[in-house]
JSON list of C-alpha atoms in Angstrom, two decimals:
[
{"chain": "A", "resi": 11, "resn": "UNK", "atom": "CA", "xyz": [-2.12, -23.73, -3.85]},
{"chain": "A", "resi": 12, "resn": "UNK", "atom": "CA", "xyz": [-5.04, -22.52, -1.72]},
{"chain": "A", "resi": 13, "resn": "UNK", "atom": "CA", "xyz": [-5.59, -18.83, -0.92]},
{"chain": "A", "resi": 14, "resn": "UNK", "atom": "CA", "xyz": [-4.34, -19.06, 2.70]},
{"chain": "A", "resi": 15, "resn": "UNK", "atom": "CA", "xyz": [-1.08, -20.74, 1.65]},
{"chain": "A", "resi": 16, "resn": "UNK", "atom": "CA", "xyz": [-0.57, -18.17, -1.11]},
{"chain": "A", "resi": 17, "resn": "UNK", "atom": "CA", "xyz": [-1.14, -15.24, 1.31]},
{"chain": "A", "resi": 18, "resn": "UNK", "atom": "CA", "xyz": [1.19, -16.82, 3.86]},
{"chain": "A", "resi": 19, "resn": "UNK", "atom": "CA", "xyz": [3.85, -17.10, 1.15]},
{"chain": "A", "resi": 20, "resn": "UNK", "atom": "CA", "xyz": [3.34, -13.43, 0.19]},
{"chain": "A", "resi": 21, "resn": "UNK", "atom": "CA", "xyz": [3.57, -12.40, 3.86]},
{"chain": "A", "resi": 22, "resn": "UNK", "atom": "CA", "xyz": [6.82, -14.34, 4.30]},
{"chain": "A", "resi": 23, "resn": "UNK", "atom": "CA", "xyz": [8.32, -12.74, 1.19]},
{"chain": "A", "resi": 24, "resn": "UNK", "atom": "CA", "xyz": [7.30, -9.33, 2.54]},
{"chain": "A", "resi": 25, "resn": "UNK", "atom": "CA", "xyz": [9.00, -10.02, 5.92]},
{"chain": "A", "resi": 26, "resn": "UNK", "atom": "CA", "xyz": [12.16, -11.40, 4.32]},
{"chain": "A", "resi": 27, "resn": "UNK", "atom": "CA", "xyz": [12.36, -8.35, 2.02]},
{"chain": "A", "resi": 28, "resn": "UNK", "atom": "CA", "xyz": [12.49, -6.09, 5.10]},
{"chain": "A", "resi": 29, "resn": "UNK", "atom": "CA", "xyz": [15.20, -8.19, 6.69]},
{"chain": "A", "resi": 30, "resn": "UNK", "atom": "CA", "xyz": [17.41, -8.25, 3.60]},
{"chain": "A", "resi": 31, "resn": "UNK", "atom": "CA", "xyz": [16.85, -4.60, 2.62]},
{"chain": "A", "resi": 32, "resn": "UNK", "atom": "CA", "xyz": [17.61, -3.12, 6.06]},
{"chain": "A", "resi": 33, "resn": "UNK", "atom": "CA", "xyz": [21.41, -3.28, 5.68]},
{"chain": "A", "resi": 34, "resn": "UNK", "atom": "CA", "xyz": [21.16, -1.47, 2.32]},
{"chain": "A", "resi": 35, "resn": "UNK", "atom": "CA", "xyz": [19.10, 1.33, 3.84]},
{"chain": "A", "resi": 36, "resn": "UNK", "atom": "CA", "xyz": [21.15, 1.63, 7.01]},
{"chain": "A", "resi": 37, "resn": "UNK", "atom": "CA", "xyz": [24.69, 1.84, 5.54]},
{"chain": "A", "resi": 38, "resn": "UNK", "atom": "CA", "xyz": [24.90, 5.63, 5.49]},
{"chain": "A", "resi": 39, "resn": "UNK", "atom": "CA", "xyz": [21.51, 6.79, 6.74]},
{"chain": "A", "resi": 40, "resn": "UNK", "atom": "CA", "xyz": [20.24, 7.67, 10.17]},
{"chain": "A", "resi": 41, "resn": "UNK", "atom": "CA", "xyz": [17.78, 5.39, 11.91]},
{"chain": "A", "resi": 42, "resn": "UNK", "atom": "CA", "xyz": [15.12, 5.84, 14.55]},
{"chain": "A", "resi": 43, "resn": "UNK", "atom": "CA", "xyz": [13.31, 3.22, 16.63]},
{"chain": "A", "resi": 44, "resn": "UNK", "atom": "CA", "xyz": [9.83, 3.92, 17.90]},
{"chain": "A", "resi": 45, "resn": "UNK", "atom": "CA", "xyz": [6.61, 2.72, 19.44]},
{"chain": "A", "resi": 46, "resn": "UNK", "atom": "CA", "xyz": [3.08, 4.08, 19.37]},
{"chain": "A", "resi": 47, "resn": "UNK", "atom": "CA", "xyz": [-0.39, 3.68, 20.86]},
{"chain": "A", "resi": 48, "resn": "UNK", "atom": "CA", "xyz": [-3.26, 3.64, 18.36]},
{"chain": "A", "resi": 49, "resn": "UNK", "atom": "CA", "xyz": [-6.99, 4.33, 18.51]},
{"chain": "A", "resi": 50, "resn": "UNK", "atom": "CA", "xyz": [-9.32, 3.41, 15.61]},
{"chain": "A", "resi": 51, "resn": "UNK", "atom": "CA", "xyz": [-12.42, 5.65, 15.72]},
{"chain": "A", "resi": 52, "resn": "UNK", "atom": "CA", "xyz": [-14.78, 3.47, 13.63]},
{"chain": "A", "resi": 53, "resn": "UNK", "atom": "CA", "xyz": [-14.14, 0.15, 15.39]},
{"chain": "A", "resi": 54, "resn": "UNK", "atom": "CA", "xyz": [-13.38, 1.80, 18.76]},
{"chain": "A", "resi": 55, "resn": "UNK", "atom": "CA", "xyz": [-10.27, -0.40, 18.92]},
{"chain": "A", "resi": 56, "resn": "UNK", "atom": "CA", "xyz": [-7.01, 0.13, 20.75]},
{"chain": "A", "resi": 57, "resn": "UNK", "atom": "CA", "xyz": [-3.69, -1.06, 19.37]},
{"chain": "A", "resi": 58, "resn": "UNK", "atom": "CA", "xyz": [0.07, -0.72, 19.65]},
{"chain": "A", "resi": 59, "resn": "UNK", "atom": "CA", "xyz": [2.79, -0.44, 17.06]},
{"chain": "A", "resi": 60, "resn": "UNK", "atom": "CA", "xyz": [6.54, -0.53, 16.58]},
{"chain": "A", "resi": 61, "resn": "UNK", "atom": "CA", "xyz": [8.48, 1.13, 13.78]},
{"chain": "A", "resi": 62, "resn": "UNK", "atom": "CA", "xyz": [11.89, 1.67, 12.29]},
{"chain": "A", "resi": 63, "resn": "UNK", "atom": "CA", "xyz": [12.43, 5.07, 10.65]},
{"chain": "A", "resi": 64, "resn": "UNK", "atom": "CA", "xyz": [15.16, 5.20, 8.02]},
{"chain": "A", "resi": 65, "resn": "UNK", "atom": "CA", "xyz": [16.19, 8.72, 6.97]},
{"chain": "A", "resi": 66, "resn": "UNK", "atom": "CA", "xyz": [17.99, 8.87, 3.59]},
{"chain": "A", "resi": 67, "resn": "UNK", "atom": "CA", "xyz": [17.77, 12.68, 3.86]},
{"chain": "A", "resi": 68, "resn": "UNK", "atom": "CA", "xyz": [16.18, 15.39, 6.01]},
{"chain": "A", "resi": 69, "resn": "UNK", "atom": "CA", "xyz": [12.78, 15.30, 4.26]},
{"chain": "A", "resi": 70, "resn": "UNK", "atom": "CA", "xyz": [12.05, 11.64, 3.46]},
{"chain": "A", "resi": 71, "resn": "UNK", "atom": "CA", "xyz": [11.66, 8.62, 5.76]},
{"chain": "A", "resi": 72, "resn": "UNK", "atom": "CA", "xyz": [11.09, 4.94, 4.97]},
{"chain": "A", "resi": 73, "resn": "UNK", "atom": "CA", "xyz": [9.10, 3.46, 7.83]},
{"chain": "A", "resi": 74, "resn": "UNK", "atom": "CA", "xyz": [8.64, -0.32, 8.21]},
{"chain": "A", "resi": 75, "resn": "UNK", "atom": "CA", "xyz": [5.92, -0.86, 10.82]},
{"chain": "A", "resi": 76, "resn": "UNK", "atom": "CA", "xyz": [4.14, -3.58, 12.75]},
{"chain": "A", "resi": 77, "resn": "UNK", "atom": "CA", "xyz": [0.75, -2.84, 14.35]},
{"chain": "A", "resi": 78, "resn": "UNK", "atom": "CA", "xyz": [-1.41, -5.06, 16.55]},
{"chain": "A", "resi": 79, "resn": "UNK", "atom": "CA", "xyz": [-5.01, -4.47, 17.66]},
{"chain": "A", "resi": 80, "resn": "UNK", "atom": "CA", "xyz": [-5.59, -6.43, 20.86]},
{"chain": "A", "resi": 81, "resn": "UNK", "atom": "CA", "xyz": [-7.97, -9.41, 21.23]},
{"chain": "A", "resi": 82, "resn": "UNK", "atom": "CA", "xyz": [-10.31, -7.55, 23.62]},
{"chain": "A", "resi": 83, "resn": "UNK", "atom": "CA", "xyz": [-11.32, -5.20, 20.74]},
{"chain": "A", "resi": 84, "resn": "UNK", "atom": "CA", "xyz": [-14.22, -5.74, 18.32]},
{"chain": "A", "resi": 85, "resn": "UNK", "atom": "CA", "xyz": [-11.57, -6.17, 15.62]},
{"chain": "A", "resi": 86, "resn": "UNK", "atom": "CA", "xyz": [-8.49, -8.26, 16.45]},
{"chain": "A", "resi": 87, "resn": "UNK", "atom": "CA", "xyz": [-5.87, -7.88, 13.70]},
{"chain": "A", "resi": 88, "resn": "UNK", "atom": "CA", "xyz": [-2.30, -7.06, 12.83]},
{"chain": "A", "resi": 89, "resn": "UNK", "atom": "CA", "xyz": [-0.61, -5.11, 10.06]},
{"chain": "A", "resi": 90, "resn": "UNK", "atom": "CA", "xyz": [2.88, -5.42, 8.60]},
{"chain": "A", "resi": 91, "resn": "UNK", "atom": "CA", "xyz": [3.72, -2.60, 6.24]},
{"chain": "A", "resi": 92, "resn": "UNK", "atom": "CA", "xyz": [5.99, 0.04, 4.82]},
{"chain": "A", "resi": 93, "resn": "UNK", "atom": "CA", "xyz": [5.30, 3.74, 5.00]},
{"chain": "A", "resi": 94, "resn": "UNK", "atom": "CA", "xyz": [6.81, 6.79, 3.36]},
{"chain": "A", "resi": 95, "resn": "UNK", "atom": "CA", "xyz": [6.88, 10.06, 5.25]},
{"chain": "A", "resi": 96, "resn": "UNK", "atom": "CA", "xyz": [7.62, 13.35, 3.55]},
{"chain": "A", "resi": 97, "resn": "UNK", "atom": "CA", "xyz": [8.30, 16.38, 5.74]},
{"chain": "A", "resi": 98, "resn": "UNK", "atom": "CA", "xyz": [6.66, 19.27, 3.91]},
{"chain": "A", "resi": 99, "resn": "UNK", "atom": "CA", "xyz": [7.37, 21.74, 6.75]},
{"chain": "A", "resi": 100, "resn": "UNK", "atom": "CA", "xyz": [10.67, 21.54, 8.67]},
{"chain": "A", "resi": 101, "resn": "UNK", "atom": "CA", "xyz": [11.30, 24.07, 11.39]},
{"chain": "A", "resi": 102, "resn": "UNK", "atom": "CA", "xyz": [13.92, 24.37, 14.11]},
{"chain": "A", "resi": 103, "resn": "UNK", "atom": "CA", "xyz": [11.90, 22.37, 16.66]},
{"chain": "A", "resi": 104, "resn": "UNK", "atom": "CA", "xyz": [9.03, 20.75, 14.75]},
{"chain": "A", "resi": 105, "resn": "UNK", "atom": "CA", "xyz": [8.16, 18.85, 11.54]},
{"chain": "A", "resi": 106, "resn": "UNK", "atom": "CA", "xyz": [4.86, 18.41, 9.70]},
{"chain": "A", "resi": 107, "resn": "UNK", "atom": "CA", "xyz": [4.72, 15.45, 7.33]},
{"chain": "A", "resi": 108, "resn": "UNK", "atom": "CA", "xyz": [2.42, 13.50, 5.02]},
{"chain": "A", "resi": 109, "resn": "UNK", "atom": "CA", "xyz": [2.21, 9.72, 5.14]},
{"chain": "A", "resi": 110, "resn": "UNK", "atom": "CA", "xyz": [1.58, 7.03, 2.54]},
{"chain": "A", "resi": 111, "resn": "UNK", "atom": "CA", "xyz": [1.53, 3.51, 3.98]},
{"chain": "A", "resi": 112, "resn": "UNK", "atom": "CA", "xyz": [0.85, 0.12, 2.40]},
{"chain": "A", "resi": 113, "resn": "UNK", "atom": "CA", "xyz": [0.42, -3.00, 4.54]},
{"chain": "A", "resi": 114, "resn": "UNK", "atom": "CA", "xyz": [-0.48, -6.65, 4.68]},
{"chain": "A", "resi": 115, "resn": "UNK", "atom": "CA", "xyz": [-3.39, -7.09, 7.13]},
{"chain": "A", "resi": 116, "resn": "UNK", "atom": "CA", "xyz": [-4.30, -10.30, 8.94]},
{"chain": "A", "resi": 117, "resn": "UNK", "atom": "CA", "xyz": [-7.79, -9.95, 10.42]},
{"chain": "A", "resi": 118, "resn": "UNK", "atom": "CA", "xyz": [-7.77, -12.57, 13.16]},
{"chain": "A", "resi": 119, "resn": "UNK", "atom": "CA", "xyz": [-11.48, -12.50, 14.11]},
{"chain": "A", "resi": 120, "resn": "UNK", "atom": "CA", "xyz": [-13.03, -11.76, 10.70]},
{"chain": "A", "resi": 121, "resn": "UNK", "atom": "CA", "xyz": [-15.64, -14.52, 11.20]},
{"chain": "A", "resi": 122, "resn": "UNK", "atom": "CA", "xyz": [-17.36, -12.39, 13.88]},
{"chain": "A", "resi": 123, "resn": "UNK", "atom": "CA", "xyz": [-17.82, -9.47, 11.48]},
{"chain": "A", "resi": 124, "resn": "UNK", "atom": "CA", "xyz": [-21.18, -8.61, 9.93]},
{"chain": "A", "resi": 125, "resn": "UNK", "atom": "CA", "xyz": [-19.31, -6.91, 7.08]},
{"chain": "A", "resi": 126, "resn": "UNK", "atom": "CA", "xyz": [-19.99, -8.45, 3.68]},
{"chain": "A", "resi": 127, "resn": "UNK", "atom": "CA", "xyz": [-16.88, -9.96, 2.13]},
{"chain": "A", "resi": 128, "resn": "UNK", "atom": "CA", "xyz": [-14.86, -10.02, 5.37]},
{"chain": "A", "resi": 129, "resn": "UNK", "atom": "CA", "xyz": [-11.75, -12.15, 4.93]},
{"chain": "A", "resi": 130, "resn": "UNK", "atom": "CA", "xyz": [-8.65, -12.91, 7.00]},
{"chain": "A", "resi": 131, "resn": "UNK", "atom": "CA", "xyz": [-5.97, -11.68, 4.58]},
{"chain": "A", "resi": 132, "resn": "UNK", "atom": "CA", "xyz": [-6.10, -8.15, 3.16]},
{"chain": "A", "resi": 133, "resn": "UNK", "atom": "CA", "xyz": [-3.93, -5.45, 1.64]},
{"chain": "A", "resi": 134, "resn": "UNK", "atom": "CA", "xyz": [-4.46, -1.91, 2.87]},
{"chain": "A", "resi": 135, "resn": "UNK", "atom": "CA", "xyz": [-3.38, 1.61, 2.03]},
{"chain": "A", "resi": 136, "resn": "UNK", "atom": "CA", "xyz": [-3.35, 4.49, 4.54]},
{"chain": "A", "resi": 137, "resn": "UNK", "atom": "CA", "xyz": [-2.78, 8.14, 3.91]},
{"chain": "A", "resi": 138, "resn": "UNK", "atom": "CA", "xyz": [-2.40, 10.80, 6.54]},
{"chain": "A", "resi": 139, "resn": "UNK", "atom": "CA", "xyz": [-0.61, 13.66, 8.21]},
{"chain": "A", "resi": 140, "resn": "UNK", "atom": "CA", "xyz": [1.75, 13.84, 11.18]},
{"chain": "A", "resi": 141, "resn": "UNK", "atom": "CA", "xyz": [3.66, 16.16, 13.46]},
{"chain": "A", "resi": 142, "resn": "UNK", "atom": "CA", "xyz": [6.91, 15.47, 15.34]},
{"chain": "A", "resi": 143, "resn": "UNK", "atom": "CA", "xyz": [9.73, 17.32, 17.06]},
{"chain": "A", "resi": 144, "resn": "UNK", "atom": "CA", "xyz": [13.36, 17.51, 15.90]},
{"chain": "A", "resi": 145, "resn": "UNK", "atom": "CA", "xyz": [14.83, 16.30, 19.20]},
{"chain": "A", "resi": 146, "resn": "UNK", "atom": "CA", "xyz": [16.70, 13.04, 19.76]},
{"chain": "A", "resi": 147, "resn": "UNK", "atom": "CA", "xyz": [13.68, 11.58, 21.57]},
{"chain": "A", "resi": 148, "resn": "UNK", "atom": "CA", "xyz": [10.78, 12.56, 19.29]},
{"chain": "A", "resi": 149, "resn": "UNK", "atom": "CA", "xyz": [7.16, 12.46, 20.32]},
{"chain": "A", "resi": 150, "resn": "UNK", "atom": "CA", "xyz": [4.86, 12.23, 17.30]},
{"chain": "A", "resi": 151, "resn": "UNK", "atom": "CA", "xyz": [1.16, 12.36, 16.52]},
{"chain": "A", "resi": 152, "resn": "UNK", "atom": "CA", "xyz": [-0.36, 10.96, 13.30]},
{"chain": "A", "resi": 153, "resn": "UNK", "atom": "CA", "xyz": [-3.86, 11.00, 11.85]},
{"chain": "A", "resi": 154, "resn": "UNK", "atom": "CA", "xyz": [-4.47, 8.39, 9.14]},
{"chain": "A", "resi": 155, "resn": "UNK", "atom": "CA", "xyz": [-7.26, 7.20, 6.87]},
{"chain": "A", "resi": 156, "resn": "UNK", "atom": "CA", "xyz": [-7.50, 3.57, 5.70]},
{"chain": "A", "resi": 157, "resn": "UNK", "atom": "CA", "xyz": [-8.81, 3.56, 2.12]},
{"chain": "A", "resi": 158, "resn": "UNK", "atom": "CA", "xyz": [-9.88, -0.11, 2.06]},
{"chain": "A", "resi": 159, "resn": "UNK", "atom": "CA", "xyz": [-12.01, -0.13, 5.22]},
{"chain": "A", "resi": 160, "resn": "UNK", "atom": "CA", "xyz": [-12.75, 3.64, 5.23]},
{"chain": "A", "resi": 161, "resn": "UNK", "atom": "CA", "xyz": [-11.51, 4.03, 8.81]},
{"chain": "A", "resi": 162, "resn": "UNK", "atom": "CA", "xyz": [-9.58, 6.73, 10.60]},
{"chain": "A", "resi": 163, "resn": "UNK", "atom": "CA", "xyz": [-7.11, 6.21, 13.37]},
{"chain": "A", "resi": 164, "resn": "UNK", "atom": "CA", "xyz": [-4.86, 8.30, 15.58]},
{"chain": "A", "resi": 165, "resn": "UNK", "atom": "CA", "xyz": [-1.31, 7.31, 16.59]},
{"chain": "A", "resi": 166, "resn": "UNK", "atom": "CA", "xyz": [0.60, 8.83, 19.51]},
{"chain": "A", "resi": 167, "resn": "UNK", "atom": "CA", "xyz": [4.16, 7.66, 19.94]},
{"chain": "A", "resi": 168, "resn": "UNK", "atom": "CA", "xyz": [7.82, 8.26, 20.59]},
{"chain": "A", "resi": 169, "resn": "UNK", "atom": "CA", "xyz": [10.80, 7.80, 18.28]},
{"chain": "A", "resi": 170, "resn": "UNK", "atom": "CA", "xyz": [14.43, 7.58, 19.42]},
{"chain": "A", "resi": 171, "resn": "UNK", "atom": "CA", "xyz": [17.03, 8.64, 16.84]},
{"chain": "A", "resi": 172, "resn": "UNK", "atom": "CA", "xyz": [20.06, 6.35, 17.11]},
{"chain": "A", "resi": 173, "resn": "UNK", "atom": "CA", "xyz": [23.33, 8.26, 17.26]},
{"chain": "A", "resi": 174, "resn": "UNK", "atom": "CA", "xyz": [21.69, 11.57, 18.11]},
{"chain": "A", "resi": 175, "resn": "UNK", "atom": "CA", "xyz": [24.13, 13.84, 19.95]},
{"chain": "A", "resi": 176, "resn": "UNK", "atom": "CA", "xyz": [22.06, 16.18, 22.10]},
{"chain": "A", "resi": 177, "resn": "UNK", "atom": "CA", "xyz": [21.64, 14.35, 25.41]},
{"chain": "A", "resi": 178, "resn": "UNK", "atom": "CA", "xyz": [18.58, 12.24, 24.65]},
{"chain": "A", "resi": 179, "resn": "UNK", "atom": "CA", "xyz": [16.35, 15.08, 23.54]},
{"chain": "A", "resi": 180, "resn": "UNK", "atom": "CA", "xyz": [15.38, 16.32, 27.00]},
{"chain": "A", "resi": 181, "resn": "UNK", "atom": "CA", "xyz": [16.84, 19.80, 26.36]},
{"chain": "A", "resi": 182, "resn": "UNK", "atom": "CA", "xyz": [14.59, 20.48, 23.36]},
{"chain": "A", "resi": 183, "resn": "UNK", "atom": "CA", "xyz": [17.60, 21.02, 21.08]},
{"chain": "A", "resi": 184, "resn": "UNK", "atom": "CA", "xyz": [17.62, 19.92, 17.47]},
{"chain": "A", "resi": 185, "resn": "UNK", "atom": "CA", "xyz": [19.14, 16.49, 16.84]},
{"chain": "A", "resi": 186, "resn": "UNK", "atom": "CA", "xyz": [22.49, 16.64, 15.02]},
{"chain": "A", "resi": 187, "resn": "UNK", "atom": "CA", "xyz": [22.15, 13.11, 13.60]},
{"chain": "A", "resi": 188, "resn": "UNK", "atom": "CA", "xyz": [20.88, 14.66, 10.38]},
{"chain": "A", "resi": 189, "resn": "UNK", "atom": "CA", "xyz": [20.93, 18.39, 10.59]},
{"chain": "A", "resi": 190, "resn": "UNK", "atom": "CA", "xyz": [20.82, 19.21, 6.89]},
{"chain": "A", "resi": 191, "resn": "UNK", "atom": "CA", "xyz": [18.18, 21.58, 5.54]}
]
């Protein structure tokens, strides 16, 4: 089996794992759906992402994500990964959290890179820090560092907590979907 076929098989297993594990995570937990805009400082690239936040408790989140950096950038690629967020500071209206995120990366225009060893299929690990509100409609800001390519990027987005009971978050009140300390 050649390397591309093997990586495609791994990617498919990764995707199917998300699909089959979602019902297990979502039985009794709260879920948020979100989108973000991304800027990579080293490659000066712009991207977009979608995410599903699964909250087993008030401090931890499992975050499956898909990110795409557009074809007009120097680097055209996508990521499919799973992040863990741990809220180390929880206040009435705001959270600060750390992020650990692993992802499959498909670098679509790797041939154009002058980087030695550039290849289309990669595995990446990001670490970072974020801030969000505790409202039903949660803006968030994240700063991350990619260990493999030694790049930093900034994500600005919005997350909607499904089942939140405070009028969509426009009143600045804490979401009751998971109001445990």
